[in-house]
PDB file of C-alpha atoms and ligand atoms in Angstrom:
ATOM      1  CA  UNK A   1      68.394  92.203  71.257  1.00 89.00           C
ATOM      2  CA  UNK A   2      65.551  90.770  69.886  1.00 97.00           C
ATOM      3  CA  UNK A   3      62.359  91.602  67.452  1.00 98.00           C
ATOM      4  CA  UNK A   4      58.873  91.592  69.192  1.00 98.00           C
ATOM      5  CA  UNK A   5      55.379  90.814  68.446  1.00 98.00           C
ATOM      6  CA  UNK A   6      52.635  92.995  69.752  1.00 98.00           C
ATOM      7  CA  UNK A   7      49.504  92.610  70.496  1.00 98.00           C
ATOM      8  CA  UNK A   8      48.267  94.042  67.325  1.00 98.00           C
ATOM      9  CA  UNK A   9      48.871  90.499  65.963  1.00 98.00           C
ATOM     10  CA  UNK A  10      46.207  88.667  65.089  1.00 97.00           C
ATOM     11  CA  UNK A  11      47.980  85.324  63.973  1.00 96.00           C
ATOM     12  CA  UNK A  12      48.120  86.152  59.723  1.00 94.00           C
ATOM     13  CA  UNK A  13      51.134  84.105  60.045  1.00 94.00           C
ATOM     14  CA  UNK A  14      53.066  85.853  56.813  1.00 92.00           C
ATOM     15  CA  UNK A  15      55.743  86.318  59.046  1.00 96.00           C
ATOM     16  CA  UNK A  16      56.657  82.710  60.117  1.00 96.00           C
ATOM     17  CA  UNK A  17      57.703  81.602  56.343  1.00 93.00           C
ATOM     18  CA  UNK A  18      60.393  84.135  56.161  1.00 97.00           C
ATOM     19  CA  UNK A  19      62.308  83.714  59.498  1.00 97.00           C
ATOM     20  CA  UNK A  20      65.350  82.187  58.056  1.00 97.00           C
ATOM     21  CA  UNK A  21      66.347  80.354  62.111  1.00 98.00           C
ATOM     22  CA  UNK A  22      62.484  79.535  62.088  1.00 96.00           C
ATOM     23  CA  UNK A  23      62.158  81.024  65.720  1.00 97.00           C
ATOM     24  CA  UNK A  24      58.525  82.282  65.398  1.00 97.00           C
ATOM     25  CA  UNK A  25      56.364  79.922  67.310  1.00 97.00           C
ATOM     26  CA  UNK A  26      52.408  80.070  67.327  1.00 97.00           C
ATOM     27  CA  UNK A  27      50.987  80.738  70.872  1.00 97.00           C
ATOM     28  CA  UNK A  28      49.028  77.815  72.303  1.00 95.00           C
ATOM     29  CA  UNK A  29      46.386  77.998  74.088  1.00 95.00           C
ATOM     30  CA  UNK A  30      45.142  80.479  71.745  1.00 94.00           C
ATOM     31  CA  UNK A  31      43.144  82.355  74.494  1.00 94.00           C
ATOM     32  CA  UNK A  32      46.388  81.901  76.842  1.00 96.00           C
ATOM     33  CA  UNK A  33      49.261  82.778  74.000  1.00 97.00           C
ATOM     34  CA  UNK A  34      47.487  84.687  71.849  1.00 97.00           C
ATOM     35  CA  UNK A  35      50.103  86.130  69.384  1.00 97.00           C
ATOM     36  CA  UNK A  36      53.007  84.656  67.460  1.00 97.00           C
ATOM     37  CA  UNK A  37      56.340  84.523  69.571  1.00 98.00           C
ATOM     38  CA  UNK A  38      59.996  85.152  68.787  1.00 98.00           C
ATOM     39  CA  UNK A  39      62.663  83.543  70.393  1.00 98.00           C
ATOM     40  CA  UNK A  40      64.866  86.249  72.009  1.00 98.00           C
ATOM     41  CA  UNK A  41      67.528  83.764  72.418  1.00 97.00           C
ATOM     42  CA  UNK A  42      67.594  82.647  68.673  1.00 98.00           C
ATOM     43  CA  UNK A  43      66.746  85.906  66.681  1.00 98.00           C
ATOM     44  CA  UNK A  44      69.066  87.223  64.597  1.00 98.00           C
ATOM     45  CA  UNK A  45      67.201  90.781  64.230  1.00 98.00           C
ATOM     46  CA  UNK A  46      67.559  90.387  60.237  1.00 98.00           C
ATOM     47  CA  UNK A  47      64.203  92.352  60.196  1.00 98.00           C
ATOM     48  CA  UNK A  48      63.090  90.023  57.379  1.00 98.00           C
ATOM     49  CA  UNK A  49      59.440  89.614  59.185  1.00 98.00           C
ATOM     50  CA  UNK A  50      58.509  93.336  60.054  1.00 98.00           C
ATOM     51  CA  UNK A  51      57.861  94.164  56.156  1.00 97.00           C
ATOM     52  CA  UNK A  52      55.445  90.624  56.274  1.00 96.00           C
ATOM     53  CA  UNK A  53      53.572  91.870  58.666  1.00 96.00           C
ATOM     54  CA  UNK A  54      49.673  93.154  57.315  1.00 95.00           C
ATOM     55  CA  UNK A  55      49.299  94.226  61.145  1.00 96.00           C
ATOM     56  CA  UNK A  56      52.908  96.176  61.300  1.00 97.00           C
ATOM     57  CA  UNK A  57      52.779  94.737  64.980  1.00 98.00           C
ATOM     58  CA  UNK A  58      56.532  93.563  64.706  1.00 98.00           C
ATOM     59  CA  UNK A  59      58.846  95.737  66.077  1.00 98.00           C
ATOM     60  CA  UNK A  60      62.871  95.862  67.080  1.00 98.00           C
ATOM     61  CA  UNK A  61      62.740  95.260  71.117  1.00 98.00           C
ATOM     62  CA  UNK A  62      63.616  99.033  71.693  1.00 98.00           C
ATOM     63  CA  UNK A  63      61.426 100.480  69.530  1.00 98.00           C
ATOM     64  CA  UNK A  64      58.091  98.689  70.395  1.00 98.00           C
ATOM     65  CA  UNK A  65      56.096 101.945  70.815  1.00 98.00           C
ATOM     66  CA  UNK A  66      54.543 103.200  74.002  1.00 98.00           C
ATOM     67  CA  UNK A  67      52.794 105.722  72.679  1.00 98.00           C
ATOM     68  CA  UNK A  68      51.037 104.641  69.698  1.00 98.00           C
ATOM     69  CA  UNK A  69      48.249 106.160  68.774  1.00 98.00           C
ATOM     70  CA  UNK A  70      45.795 104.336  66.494  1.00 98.00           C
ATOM     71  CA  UNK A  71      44.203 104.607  63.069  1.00 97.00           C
ATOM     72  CA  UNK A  72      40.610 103.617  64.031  1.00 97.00           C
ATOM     73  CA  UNK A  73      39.149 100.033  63.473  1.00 96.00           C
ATOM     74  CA  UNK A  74      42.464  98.005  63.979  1.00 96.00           C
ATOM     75  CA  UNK A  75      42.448  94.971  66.283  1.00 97.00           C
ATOM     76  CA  UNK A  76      44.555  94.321  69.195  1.00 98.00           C
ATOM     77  CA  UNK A  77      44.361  90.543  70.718  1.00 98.00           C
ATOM     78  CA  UNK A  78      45.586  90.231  74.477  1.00 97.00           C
ATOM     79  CA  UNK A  79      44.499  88.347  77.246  1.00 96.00           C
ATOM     80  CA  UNK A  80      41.743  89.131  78.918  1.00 95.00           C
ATOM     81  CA  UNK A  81      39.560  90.980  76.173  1.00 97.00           C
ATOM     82  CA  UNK A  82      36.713  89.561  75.139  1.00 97.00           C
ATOM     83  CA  UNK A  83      36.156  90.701  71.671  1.00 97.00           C
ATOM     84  CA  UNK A  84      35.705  88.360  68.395  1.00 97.00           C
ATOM     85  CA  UNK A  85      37.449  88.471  65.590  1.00 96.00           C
ATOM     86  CA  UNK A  86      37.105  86.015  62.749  1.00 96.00           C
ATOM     87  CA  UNK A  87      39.777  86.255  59.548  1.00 95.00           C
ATOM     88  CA  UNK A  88      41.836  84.484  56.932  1.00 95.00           C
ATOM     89  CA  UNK A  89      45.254  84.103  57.716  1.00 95.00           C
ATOM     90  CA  UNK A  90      47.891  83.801  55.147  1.00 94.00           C
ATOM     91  CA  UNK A  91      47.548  80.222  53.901  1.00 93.00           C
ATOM     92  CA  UNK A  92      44.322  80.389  53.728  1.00 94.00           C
ATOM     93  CA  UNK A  93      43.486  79.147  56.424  1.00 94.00           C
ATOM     94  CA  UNK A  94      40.801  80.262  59.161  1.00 94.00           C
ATOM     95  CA  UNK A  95      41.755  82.705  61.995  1.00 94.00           C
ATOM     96  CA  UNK A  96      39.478  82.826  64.690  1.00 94.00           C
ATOM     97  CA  UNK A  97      40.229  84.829  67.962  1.00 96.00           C
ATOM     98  CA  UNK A  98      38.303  86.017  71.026  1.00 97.00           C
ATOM     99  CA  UNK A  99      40.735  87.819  72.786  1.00 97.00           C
ATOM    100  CA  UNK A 100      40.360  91.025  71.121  1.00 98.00           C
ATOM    101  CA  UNK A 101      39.103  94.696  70.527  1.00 97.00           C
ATOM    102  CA  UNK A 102      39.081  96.893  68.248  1.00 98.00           C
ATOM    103  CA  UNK A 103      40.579 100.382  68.743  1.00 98.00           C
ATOM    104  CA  UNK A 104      39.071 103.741  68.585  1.00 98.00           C
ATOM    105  CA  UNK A 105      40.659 106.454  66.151  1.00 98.00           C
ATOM    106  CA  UNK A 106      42.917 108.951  68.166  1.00 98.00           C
ATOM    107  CA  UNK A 107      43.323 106.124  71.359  1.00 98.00           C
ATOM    108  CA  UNK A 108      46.810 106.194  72.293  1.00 98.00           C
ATOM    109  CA  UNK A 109      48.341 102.589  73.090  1.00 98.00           C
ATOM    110  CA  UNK A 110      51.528 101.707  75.124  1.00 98.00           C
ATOM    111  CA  UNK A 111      52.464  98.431  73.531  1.00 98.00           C
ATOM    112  CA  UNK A 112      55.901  97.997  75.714  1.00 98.00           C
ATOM    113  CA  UNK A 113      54.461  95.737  78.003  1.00 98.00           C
ATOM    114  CA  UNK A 114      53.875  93.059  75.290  1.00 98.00           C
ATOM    115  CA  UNK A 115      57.488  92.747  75.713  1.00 98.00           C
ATOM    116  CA  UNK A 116      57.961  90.520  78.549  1.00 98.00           C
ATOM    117  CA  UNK A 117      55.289  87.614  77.556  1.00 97.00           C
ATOM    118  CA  UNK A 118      57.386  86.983  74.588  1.00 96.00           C
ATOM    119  CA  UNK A 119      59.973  86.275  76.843  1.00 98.00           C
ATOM    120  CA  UNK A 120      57.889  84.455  79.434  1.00 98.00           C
ATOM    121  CA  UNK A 121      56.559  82.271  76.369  1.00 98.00           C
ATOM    122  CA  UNK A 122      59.877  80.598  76.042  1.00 98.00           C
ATOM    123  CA  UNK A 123      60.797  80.785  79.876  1.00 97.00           C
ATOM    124  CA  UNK A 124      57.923  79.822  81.458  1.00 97.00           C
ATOM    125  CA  UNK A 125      54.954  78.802  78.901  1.00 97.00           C
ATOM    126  CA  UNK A 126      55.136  76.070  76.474  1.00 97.00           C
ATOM    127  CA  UNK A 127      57.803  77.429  74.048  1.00 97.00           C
ATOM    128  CA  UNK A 128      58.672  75.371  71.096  1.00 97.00           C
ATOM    129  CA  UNK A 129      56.203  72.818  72.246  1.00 96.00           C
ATOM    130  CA  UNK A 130      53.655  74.837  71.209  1.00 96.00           C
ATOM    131  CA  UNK A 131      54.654  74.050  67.994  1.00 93.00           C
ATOM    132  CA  UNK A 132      53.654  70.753  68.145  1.00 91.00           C
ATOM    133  CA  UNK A 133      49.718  70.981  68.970  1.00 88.00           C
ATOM    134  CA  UNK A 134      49.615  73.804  66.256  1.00 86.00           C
ATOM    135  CA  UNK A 135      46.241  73.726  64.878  1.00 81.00           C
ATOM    136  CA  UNK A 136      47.592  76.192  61.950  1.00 82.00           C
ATOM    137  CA  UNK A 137      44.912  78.614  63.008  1.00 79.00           C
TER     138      UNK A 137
HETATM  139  S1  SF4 B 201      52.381  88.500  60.217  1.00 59.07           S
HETATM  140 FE1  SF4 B 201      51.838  89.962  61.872  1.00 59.07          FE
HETATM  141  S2  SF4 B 201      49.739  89.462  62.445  1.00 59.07           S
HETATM  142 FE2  SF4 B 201      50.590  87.777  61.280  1.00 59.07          FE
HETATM  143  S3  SF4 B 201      51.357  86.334  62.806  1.00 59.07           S
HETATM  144 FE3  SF4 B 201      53.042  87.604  62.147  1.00 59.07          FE
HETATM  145  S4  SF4 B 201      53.053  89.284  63.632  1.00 59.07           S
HETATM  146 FE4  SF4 B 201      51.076  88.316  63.804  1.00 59.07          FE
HETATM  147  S1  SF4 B 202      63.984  89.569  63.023  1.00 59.07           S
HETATM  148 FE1  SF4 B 202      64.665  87.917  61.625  1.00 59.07          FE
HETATM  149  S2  SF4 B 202      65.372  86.292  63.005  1.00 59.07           S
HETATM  150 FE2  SF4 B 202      64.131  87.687  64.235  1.00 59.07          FE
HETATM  151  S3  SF4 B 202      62.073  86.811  64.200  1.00 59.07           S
HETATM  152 FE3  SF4 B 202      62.189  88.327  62.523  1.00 59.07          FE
HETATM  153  S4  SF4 B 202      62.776  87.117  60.721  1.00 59.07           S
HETATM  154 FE4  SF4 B 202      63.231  85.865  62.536  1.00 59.07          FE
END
């Protein structure tokens, strides 16, 4: 198994210091890859990165929720929305995304089909390469 990143990440980036097999790779093209993405092949499921998580969009593969149901006001970032979102991430540095929206208290969100593009990021998309046009945003 594996730990996921949903789409209520909005690239804080706490999460990538603590991975001890470093296999948290920024997305690139941001509006492309728009989350952080695990390895499945390399985690070890320690769990260390769900606790460093501001978002709490990390989640053990079978427990990514499909029916979550929102606070109000949090941000999801996938592709195809629209919506800006402009933050500090956890260096300091600038976080700028505008793939996002922001939910509505009470929606309900099925976040299991953020499962497969953090496969597909490693199968198909630019993996670890990614790594090396990282703009640290
Ligand atoms: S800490 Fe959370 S919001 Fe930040 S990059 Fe990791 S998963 Fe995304
Ligand atoms: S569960 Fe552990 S090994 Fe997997 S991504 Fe998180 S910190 Fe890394």
């Amino acid at each position: 198994m594996t730990h996921i990143i949903t789409s209520l990440c909005v690239r804080d980036r706490g999460c990538i210091d603590v991975c001890p097999v470093e296999c948290m790779v920024p997305g690139q093209p941001i509006n492309e890859w728009p989350w952080i993405y695990i390895d499945p092949d390399t985690c070890i499921d320690c769990g260390a990165c769900v606790p460093e998580c501001p978002f709490a969009a990390i989640f053990p593969e079978d427990e990514v929720p499909s029916a979550y149901t929102a606070k109000g006001g949090e941000y999801i970032s996938n592709v195809g929305l629209t919506g800006h979102f402009e933050g500090t991430n956890h260096h300091g540095g600038p976080i700028v995304l505008d793939t996002t929206r922001q939910l509505e208290a009470g929606e309900v969100v099925d976040f299991t089909p953020d499962i497969q593009p953090n496969y597909d990021f490693f199968k198909t998309g630019p993996g670890y390469s990614a790594k090396d046009v990282d703009d640290g945003r």
